[in-house]
Amino acid sequence: AQTVTQSQPEMSVQEAETVTLSCTYDTSESDYYLFWYKQPPSRQMILVIRQEAYKQQNATENRFSVNFQKAAKSFSLKISDSQLGDAAMYFCGSDAGGTSYGKLTFGQGTILTVHP
Amino acid sequence: EAQVTQNPRYLITVTGKKLTVTCSQNMNHEYMSWYRQDPGLGLRQIYYSMNVEVTDKGDVPEGYKVSRKEKRNFPLILESPSPNQTSLYFCASIGPQETQYFGPGTRLLVL
C-alpha cells in the first residue's frame, strides 16, 4: 500500500522568515505526481504546488518551492518570506501512479503557525 | 465558475439513520473522489470513480457506498451510520495531472 508520512505535526516560523515542511512517501512506480495542499481555518483545500516525478527540476510557485529527492522519496515544501496568511494545515499527497489514476494518498498534515 | 459543491455542509444524525451527502462538479471531469479527514490521520480516500458507473475502493471504504449515474454527480451514502463515521468529508473532482479540486467539506456528527 502507498504511504505518505509527514513527520512534523506542528511547525512555527517568524513572519518574513523561511520554513521547510517535510514529507516522505513510498511508491513502486517510476512516474507519479506529488502535491502540497494548504488548509486554512476555513477548511477549504487549496493546491499549493505540484511536482511530476519524471521532471528533475523542482517545482516553484512564487514563494513556495519544493525539494524533490526521487531516490530518497522525499518531497519537502519550502515557504520563503512567510506571511501571516500562510498559517494553515499543510498536507502532502502522492498519487499511486501507473494505471491507478485518481487514487491518492495524503500524509497526516503539518500545522504551520506564523508569528508576527 | 469551476466548482465542486457538497450538500449538506453540516449534518447531525443518529446511529443507523441512512444519509446521503451529495457532490456535484461542473468541470466535466471523468474522475471524482471522496475523502474523510480526521485529526492526526490526515485525509483518507474512501472511494473514487473513473467514470459513469465505474468506481473503486480507496483506503477506508467500509461502511460507505457510492454511485456514479451521471458524470457530474458522485453521492456518498452511509446506509447505517455509526459514531466512528463522525468526520469531515470532502468530495473532489480530479482534473489534468491528477489535480484535485475539492468541495467545501461536509461536517458530519453521528450520535
PDB file of C-alpha atoms in Angstrom:
ATOM      1  CA  ALA A   1       0.000   0.000   0.000  1.00  0.00           C
ATOM      2  CA  GLN A   2       1.104   3.504  -0.751  1.00  0.00           C
ATOM      3  CA  THR A   3       2.180   5.604   2.226  1.00  0.00           C
ATOM      4  CA  VAL A   4       2.882   9.284   2.766  1.00  0.00           C
ATOM      5  CA  THR A   5       4.478  10.477   6.005  1.00  0.00           C
ATOM      6  CA  GLN A   6       4.687  13.976   7.414  1.00  0.00           C
ATOM      7  CA  SER A   7       6.887  13.709  10.490  1.00  0.00           C
ATOM      8  CA  GLN A   8       6.266  17.235  11.790  1.00  0.00           C
ATOM      9  CA  PRO A   9       2.827  17.591  13.389  1.00  0.00           C
ATOM     10  CA  GLU A  10       3.488  21.276  14.051  1.00  0.00           C
ATOM     11  CA  MET A  11       5.923  23.903  12.831  1.00  0.00           C
ATOM     12  CA  SER A  12       6.290  27.601  13.512  1.00  0.00           C
ATOM     13  CA  VAL A  13       8.043  30.450  11.747  1.00  0.00           C
ATOM     14  CA  GLN A  14       8.510  34.165  12.180  1.00  0.00           C
ATOM     15  CA  GLU A  15       6.928  36.418   9.618  1.00  0.00           C
ATOM     16  CA  ALA A  16       9.302  37.065   6.679  1.00  0.00           C
ATOM     17  CA  GLU A  17      11.434  34.043   7.549  1.00  0.00           C
ATOM     18  CA  THR A  18      11.747  30.733   5.691  1.00  0.00           C
ATOM     19  CA  VAL A  19      10.341  27.402   6.809  1.00  0.00           C
ATOM     20  CA  THR A  20      10.575  23.898   5.366  1.00  0.00           C
ATOM     21  CA  LEU A  21       7.920  21.223   5.811  1.00  0.00           C
ATOM     22  CA  SER A  22       8.997  17.606   5.381  1.00  0.00           C
ATOM     23  CA  CYS A  23       7.294  14.774   3.532  1.00  0.00           C
ATOM     24  CA  THR A  24       8.378  11.276   2.598  1.00  0.00           C
ATOM     25  CA  TYR A  25       6.450   8.782   0.520  1.00  0.00           C
ATOM     26  CA  ASP A  26       6.663   5.235  -0.664  1.00  0.00           C
ATOM     27  CA  THR A  27       5.749   4.020  -4.128  1.00  0.00           C
ATOM     28  CA  SER A  28       6.983   1.366  -6.514  1.00  0.00           C
ATOM     29  CA  GLU A  29       6.023   3.406  -9.571  1.00  0.00           C
ATOM     30  CA  SER A  30       8.505   5.419 -11.609  1.00  0.00           C
ATOM     31  CA  ASP A  31       6.054   8.061 -12.801  1.00  0.00           C
ATOM     32  CA  TYR A  32       3.654   9.744 -10.421  1.00  0.00           C
ATOM     33  CA  TYR A  33       2.562  13.108  -9.058  1.00  0.00           C
ATOM     34  CA  LEU A  34       3.257  14.734  -5.721  1.00  0.00           C
ATOM     35  CA  PHE A  35       1.270  17.578  -4.194  1.00  0.00           C
ATOM     36  CA  TRP A  36       1.157  20.024  -1.350  1.00  0.00           C
ATOM     37  CA  TYR A  37      -2.248  21.327  -0.302  1.00  0.00           C
ATOM     38  CA  LYS A  38      -2.995  24.087   2.180  1.00  0.00           C
ATOM     39  CA  GLN A  39      -5.990  24.024   4.504  1.00  0.00           C
ATOM     40  CA  PRO A  40      -6.655  27.343   6.285  1.00  0.00           C
ATOM     41  CA  PRO A  41      -9.138  27.625   9.159  1.00  0.00           C
ATOM     42  CA  SER A  42     -11.966  27.832   6.608  1.00  0.00           C
ATOM     43  CA  ARG A  43     -11.241  24.118   5.891  1.00  0.00           C
ATOM     44  CA  GLN A  44     -11.069  24.744   2.153  1.00  0.00           C
ATOM     45  CA  MET A  45      -8.368  22.646   0.463  1.00  0.00           C
ATOM     46  CA  ILE A  46      -6.112  24.761  -1.746  1.00  0.00           C
ATOM     47  CA  LEU A  47      -3.473  23.408  -4.117  1.00  0.00           C
ATOM     48  CA  VAL A  48      -0.097  24.955  -3.307  1.00  0.00           C
ATOM     49  CA  ILE A  49       2.251  23.163  -5.660  1.00  0.00           C
ATOM     50  CA  ARG A  50       2.524  20.043  -7.815  1.00  0.00           C
ATOM     51  CA  GLN A  51       5.547  18.014  -8.908  1.00  0.00           C
ATOM     52  CA  GLU A  52       5.721  15.442 -11.665  1.00  0.00           C
ATOM     53  CA  ALA A  53       8.130  12.664 -10.729  1.00  0.00           C
ATOM     54  CA  TYR A  54       9.688  12.371 -14.158  1.00  0.00           C
ATOM     55  CA  LYS A  55      10.723  16.044 -14.068  1.00  0.00           C
ATOM     56  CA  GLN A  56      14.024  16.511 -12.289  1.00  0.00           C
ATOM     57  CA  GLN A  57      13.569  20.256 -11.912  1.00  0.00           C
ATOM     58  CA  ASN A  58      11.994  21.258  -8.635  1.00  0.00           C
ATOM     59  CA  ALA A  59       8.608  22.975  -8.949  1.00  0.00           C
ATOM     60  CA  THR A  60       8.204  26.563  -7.771  1.00  0.00           C
ATOM     61  CA  GLU A  61       5.174  28.793  -7.311  1.00  0.00           C
ATOM     62  CA  ASN A  62       6.099  32.292  -6.198  1.00  0.00           C
ATOM     63  CA  ARG A  63       7.243  31.965  -2.553  1.00  0.00           C
ATOM     64  CA  PHE A  64       6.661  28.220  -2.494  1.00  0.00           C
ATOM     65  CA  SER A  65       9.175  25.709  -3.781  1.00  0.00           C
ATOM     66  CA  VAL A  66       9.875  22.038  -3.308  1.00  0.00           C
ATOM     67  CA  ASN A  67      12.984  19.962  -2.793  1.00  0.00           C
ATOM     68  CA  PHE A  68      12.209  16.740  -4.630  1.00  0.00           C
ATOM     69  CA  GLN A  69      14.633  13.893  -3.980  1.00  0.00           C
ATOM     70  CA  LYS A  70      13.315  10.984  -6.015  1.00  0.00           C
ATOM     71  CA  ALA A  71      15.832   8.384  -4.884  1.00  0.00           C
ATOM     72  CA  ALA A  72      15.222   9.244  -1.258  1.00  0.00           C
ATOM     73  CA  LYS A  73      11.437   9.535  -1.844  1.00  0.00           C
ATOM     74  CA  SER A  74      11.431  12.911  -0.173  1.00  0.00           C
ATOM     75  CA  PHE A  75       9.301  15.915  -1.122  1.00  0.00           C
ATOM     76  CA  SER A  76       9.729  18.899   1.184  1.00  0.00           C
ATOM     77  CA  LEU A  77       7.988  22.265   0.858  1.00  0.00           C
ATOM     78  CA  LYS A  78       9.892  25.492   1.394  1.00  0.00           C
ATOM     79  CA  ILE A  79       7.977  28.678   2.135  1.00  0.00           C
ATOM     80  CA  SER A  80      10.045  31.819   1.740  1.00  0.00           C
ATOM     81  CA  ASP A  81       9.217  35.237   3.168  1.00  0.00           C
ATOM     82  CA  SER A  82       6.468  33.717   5.308  1.00  0.00           C
ATOM     83  CA  GLN A  83       3.286  35.719   5.684  1.00  0.00           C
ATOM     84  CA  LEU A  84       0.541  35.609   8.286  1.00  0.00           C
ATOM     85  CA  GLY A  85      -1.779  34.233   5.633  1.00  0.00           C
ATOM     86  CA  ASP A  86       0.429  31.175   5.261  1.00  0.00           C
ATOM     87  CA  ALA A  87      -0.747  29.917   8.650  1.00  0.00           C
ATOM     88  CA  ALA A  88      -2.659  26.713   7.918  1.00  0.00           C
ATOM     89  CA  MET A  89      -2.572  22.942   7.922  1.00  0.00           C
ATOM     90  CA  TYR A  90      -0.420  21.614   5.054  1.00  0.00           C
ATOM     91  CA  PHE A  91      -0.952  18.206   3.509  1.00  0.00           C
ATOM     92  CA  CYS A  92       1.487  16.333   1.331  1.00  0.00           C
ATOM     93  CA  GLY A  93      -0.008  13.871  -1.134  1.00  0.00           C
ATOM     94  CA  SER A  94       1.003  11.334  -3.731  1.00  0.00           C
ATOM     95  CA  ASP A  95      -0.897   9.546  -6.415  1.00  0.00           C
ATOM     96  CA  ALA A  96      -0.419   5.837  -6.972  1.00  0.00           C
ATOM     97  CA  GLY A  97       1.000   6.307 -10.456  1.00  0.00           C
ATOM     98  CA  GLY A  98       0.772   3.792 -13.238  1.00  0.00           C
ATOM     99  CA  THR A  99      -2.783   2.815 -14.097  1.00  0.00           C
ATOM    100  CA  SER A 100      -4.212   3.897 -10.740  1.00  0.00           C
ATOM    101  CA  TYR A 101      -5.139   7.412 -11.826  1.00  0.00           C
ATOM    102  CA  GLY A 102      -7.321   9.025  -9.183  1.00  0.00           C
ATOM    103  CA  LYS A 103      -6.069   7.011  -6.247  1.00  0.00           C
ATOM    104  CA  LEU A 104      -4.341   9.444  -3.919  1.00  0.00           C
ATOM    105  CA  THR A 105      -2.798   9.126  -0.502  1.00  0.00           C
ATOM    106  CA  PHE A 106      -2.198  12.052   1.844  1.00  0.00           C
ATOM    107  CA  GLY A 107       0.011  12.498   4.870  1.00  0.00           C
ATOM    108  CA  GLN A 108      -1.178  13.310   8.364  1.00  0.00           C
ATOM    109  CA  GLY A 109      -0.702  17.043   7.936  1.00  0.00           C
ATOM    110  CA  THR A 110       1.546  19.715   9.461  1.00  0.00           C
ATOM    111  CA  ILE A 111       0.096  22.707  11.276  1.00  0.00           C
ATOM    112  CA  LEU A 112       2.070  25.830  10.435  1.00  0.00           C
ATOM    113  CA  THR A 113       1.947  28.814  12.781  1.00  0.00           C
ATOM    114  CA  VAL A 114       3.306  32.173  11.616  1.00  0.00           C
ATOM    115  CA  HIS A 115       4.359  34.605  14.333  1.00  0.00           C
ATOM    116  CA  PRO A 116       4.244  38.355  13.658  1.00  0.00           C
TER     117      PRO A 116
ATOM    118  CA  GLU B   1     -17.072  29.409 -12.346  1.00  0.00           C
ATOM    119  CA  ALA B   2     -15.468  25.986 -11.969  1.00  0.00           C
ATOM    120  CA  GLN B   3     -16.566  24.467  -8.713  1.00  0.00           C
ATOM    121  CA  VAL B   4     -17.398  21.407  -6.665  1.00  0.00           C
ATOM    122  CA  THR B   5     -20.463  21.651  -4.444  1.00  0.00           C
ATOM    123  CA  GLN B   6     -21.388  19.465  -1.499  1.00  0.00           C
ATOM    124  CA  ASN B   7     -24.595  19.261   0.467  1.00  0.00           C
ATOM    125  CA  PRO B   8     -25.299  19.424   3.271  1.00  0.00           C
ATOM    126  CA  ARG B   9     -22.383  21.347   4.770  1.00  0.00           C
ATOM    127  CA  TYR B  10     -23.261  20.297   8.299  1.00  0.00           C
ATOM    128  CA  LEU B  11     -25.239  17.296   9.456  1.00  0.00           C
ATOM    129  CA  ILE B  12     -26.118  15.834  12.824  1.00  0.00           C
ATOM    130  CA  THR B  13     -27.765  12.445  12.754  1.00  0.00           C
ATOM    131  CA  VAL B  14     -28.300   9.357  14.874  1.00  0.00           C
ATOM    132  CA  THR B  15     -26.835   5.900  14.609  1.00  0.00           C
ATOM    133  CA  GLY B  16     -28.461   3.788  11.921  1.00  0.00           C
ATOM    134  CA  LYS B  17     -30.327   6.527  10.068  1.00  0.00           C
ATOM    135  CA  LYS B  18     -29.401   6.372   6.400  1.00  0.00           C
ATOM    136  CA  LEU B  19     -27.999   9.531   4.899  1.00  0.00           C
ATOM    137  CA  THR B  20     -26.621  10.784   1.602  1.00  0.00           C
ATOM    138  CA  VAL B  21     -24.093  13.532   1.008  1.00  0.00           C
ATOM    139  CA  THR B  22     -24.324  14.913  -2.487  1.00  0.00           C
ATOM    140  CA  CYS B  23     -21.413  16.095  -4.609  1.00  0.00           C
ATOM    141  CA  SER B  24     -21.566  17.811  -7.955  1.00  0.00           C
ATOM    142  CA  GLN B  25     -18.923  19.251 -10.296  1.00  0.00           C
ATOM    143  CA  ASN B  26     -19.245  21.461 -13.352  1.00  0.00           C
ATOM    144  CA  MET B  27     -15.821  20.850 -14.892  1.00  0.00           C
ATOM    145  CA  ASN B  28     -16.756  17.761 -16.924  1.00  0.00           C
ATOM    146  CA  HIS B  29     -14.088  15.719 -15.142  1.00  0.00           C
ATOM    147  CA  GLU B  30     -14.206  11.971 -15.500  1.00  0.00           C
ATOM    148  CA  TYR B  31     -12.600  11.252 -12.139  1.00  0.00           C
ATOM    149  CA  MET B  32     -14.111  12.067  -8.765  1.00  0.00           C
ATOM    150  CA  SER B  33     -13.243  11.057  -5.227  1.00  0.00           C
ATOM    151  CA  TRP B  34     -14.400  11.079  -1.600  1.00  0.00           C
ATOM    152  CA  TYR B  35     -12.180  11.624   1.433  1.00  0.00           C
ATOM    153  CA  ARG B  36     -12.640  11.789   5.155  1.00  0.00           C
ATOM    154  CA  GLN B  37     -10.442  13.941   7.367  1.00  0.00           C
ATOM    155  CA  ASP B  38      -9.757  13.015  10.983  1.00  0.00           C
ATOM    156  CA  PRO B  39      -7.330  14.615  13.453  1.00  0.00           C
ATOM    157  CA  GLY B  40      -3.894  13.028  13.287  1.00  0.00           C
ATOM    158  CA  LEU B  41      -4.841  10.877  10.299  1.00  0.00           C
ATOM    159  CA  GLY B  42      -4.959  13.429   7.529  1.00  0.00           C
ATOM    160  CA  LEU B  43      -7.189  12.800   4.531  1.00  0.00           C
ATOM    161  CA  ARG B  44      -8.019   9.235   3.670  1.00  0.00           C
ATOM    162  CA  GLN B  45      -9.635   8.219   0.435  1.00  0.00           C
ATOM    163  CA  ILE B  46     -12.959   6.412   0.769  1.00  0.00           C
ATOM    164  CA  TYR B  47     -13.942   5.743  -2.843  1.00  0.00           C
ATOM    165  CA  TYR B  48     -13.085   7.116  -6.228  1.00  0.00           C
ATOM    166  CA  SER B  49     -14.742   6.957  -9.615  1.00  0.00           C
ATOM    167  CA  MET B  50     -13.117   6.827 -13.032  1.00  0.00           C
ATOM    168  CA  ASN B  51     -16.295   7.491 -14.996  1.00  0.00           C
ATOM    169  CA  VAL B  52     -20.031   6.867 -15.014  1.00  0.00           C
ATOM    170  CA  GLU B  53     -20.805   3.501 -13.444  1.00  0.00           C
ATOM    171  CA  VAL B  54     -17.108   2.871 -12.679  1.00  0.00           C
ATOM    172  CA  THR B  55     -15.981   3.117  -9.070  1.00  0.00           C
ATOM    173  CA  ASP B  56     -13.251   1.634  -6.910  1.00  0.00           C
ATOM    174  CA  LYS B  57     -12.401   1.424  -3.238  1.00  0.00           C
ATOM    175  CA  GLY B  58      -9.977   3.759  -1.608  1.00  0.00           C
ATOM    176  CA  ASP B  59      -8.234   3.105   1.682  1.00  0.00           C
ATOM    177  CA  VAL B  60     -11.250   3.247   4.027  1.00  0.00           C
ATOM    178  CA  PRO B  61     -14.387   2.094   2.148  1.00  0.00           C
ATOM    179  CA  GLU B  62     -16.046   0.122   4.958  1.00  0.00           C
ATOM    180  CA  GLY B  63     -19.470   1.490   5.880  1.00  0.00           C
ATOM    181  CA  TYR B  64     -19.807   3.635   2.767  1.00  0.00           C
ATOM    182  CA  LYS B  65     -21.381   3.282  -0.642  1.00  0.00           C
ATOM    183  CA  VAL B  66     -21.130   5.450  -3.720  1.00  0.00           C
ATOM    184  CA  SER B  67     -22.809   5.649  -7.077  1.00  0.00           C
ATOM    185  CA  ARG B  68     -21.966   7.439 -10.314  1.00  0.00           C
ATOM    186  CA  LYS B  69     -25.010   7.536 -12.546  1.00  0.00           C
ATOM    187  CA  GLU B  70     -24.158  10.892 -14.082  1.00  0.00           C
ATOM    188  CA  LYS B  71     -20.769  12.342 -14.848  1.00  0.00           C
ATOM    189  CA  ARG B  72     -21.290  15.467 -12.737  1.00  0.00           C
ATOM    190  CA  ASN B  73     -22.636  13.776  -9.576  1.00  0.00           C
ATOM    191  CA  PHE B  74     -20.962  11.434  -7.104  1.00  0.00           C
ATOM    192  CA  PRO B  75     -23.037  10.964  -3.941  1.00  0.00           C
ATOM    193  CA  LEU B  76     -21.700   9.323  -0.793  1.00  0.00           C
ATOM    194  CA  ILE B  77     -24.149   7.056   1.011  1.00  0.00           C
ATOM    195  CA  LEU B  78     -23.987   5.952   4.632  1.00  0.00           C
ATOM    196  CA  GLU B  79     -26.665   3.283   4.926  1.00  0.00           C
ATOM    197  CA  SER B  80     -26.270   2.732   8.665  1.00  0.00           C
ATOM    198  CA  PRO B  81     -24.076   5.467  10.121  1.00  0.00           C
ATOM    199  CA  SER B  82     -22.126   4.805  13.295  1.00  0.00           C
ATOM    200  CA  PRO B  83     -20.351   7.230  15.651  1.00  0.00           C
ATOM    201  CA  ASN B  84     -16.943   6.278  14.210  1.00  0.00           C
ATOM    202  CA  GLN B  85     -18.072   7.854  10.942  1.00  0.00           C
ATOM    203  CA  THR B  86     -18.193  11.255  12.596  1.00  0.00           C
ATOM    204  CA  SER B  87     -15.746  13.194  10.474  1.00  0.00           C
ATOM    205  CA  LEU B  88     -15.159  15.963   7.960  1.00  0.00           C
ATOM    206  CA  TYR B  89     -15.877  14.723   4.453  1.00  0.00           C
ATOM    207  CA  PHE B  90     -14.517  16.126   1.209  1.00  0.00           C
ATOM    208  CA  CYS B  91     -15.556  15.433  -2.321  1.00  0.00           C
ATOM    209  CA  ALA B  92     -13.057  16.153  -5.076  1.00  0.00           C
ATOM    210  CA  SER B  93     -13.170  16.339  -8.817  1.00  0.00           C
ATOM    211  CA  ILE B  94      -9.913  15.237 -10.393  1.00  0.00           C
ATOM    212  CA  GLY B  95      -8.572  17.221 -13.311  1.00  0.00           C
ATOM    213  CA  PRO B  96      -5.493  17.000 -15.503  1.00  0.00           C
ATOM    214  CA  GLN B  97      -2.255  15.866 -13.863  1.00  0.00           C
ATOM    215  CA  GLU B  98      -4.278  14.392 -11.010  1.00  0.00           C
ATOM    216  CA  THR B  99      -5.022  17.814  -9.559  1.00  0.00           C
ATOM    217  CA  GLN B 100      -7.830  17.528  -7.010  1.00  0.00           C
ATOM    218  CA  TYR B 101     -10.495  20.236  -6.962  1.00  0.00           C
ATOM    219  CA  PHE B 102     -12.052  19.968  -3.552  1.00  0.00           C
ATOM    220  CA  GLY B 103     -15.553  20.801  -2.415  1.00  0.00           C
ATOM    221  CA  PRO B 104     -16.086  22.907   0.721  1.00  0.00           C
ATOM    222  CA  GLY B 105     -16.454  19.898   3.019  1.00  0.00           C
ATOM    223  CA  THR B 106     -19.314  18.334   4.999  1.00  0.00           C
ATOM    224  CA  ARG B 107     -19.035  18.086   8.754  1.00  0.00           C
ATOM    225  CA  LEU B 108     -20.920  15.018   9.985  1.00  0.00           C
ATOM    226  CA  LEU B 109     -21.731  14.152  13.582  1.00  0.00           C
ATOM    227  CA  VAL B 110     -23.269  10.741  14.287  1.00  0.00           C
ATOM    228  CA  LEU B 111     -24.779  10.416  17.771  1.00  0.00           C
TER     229      LEU B 111
END
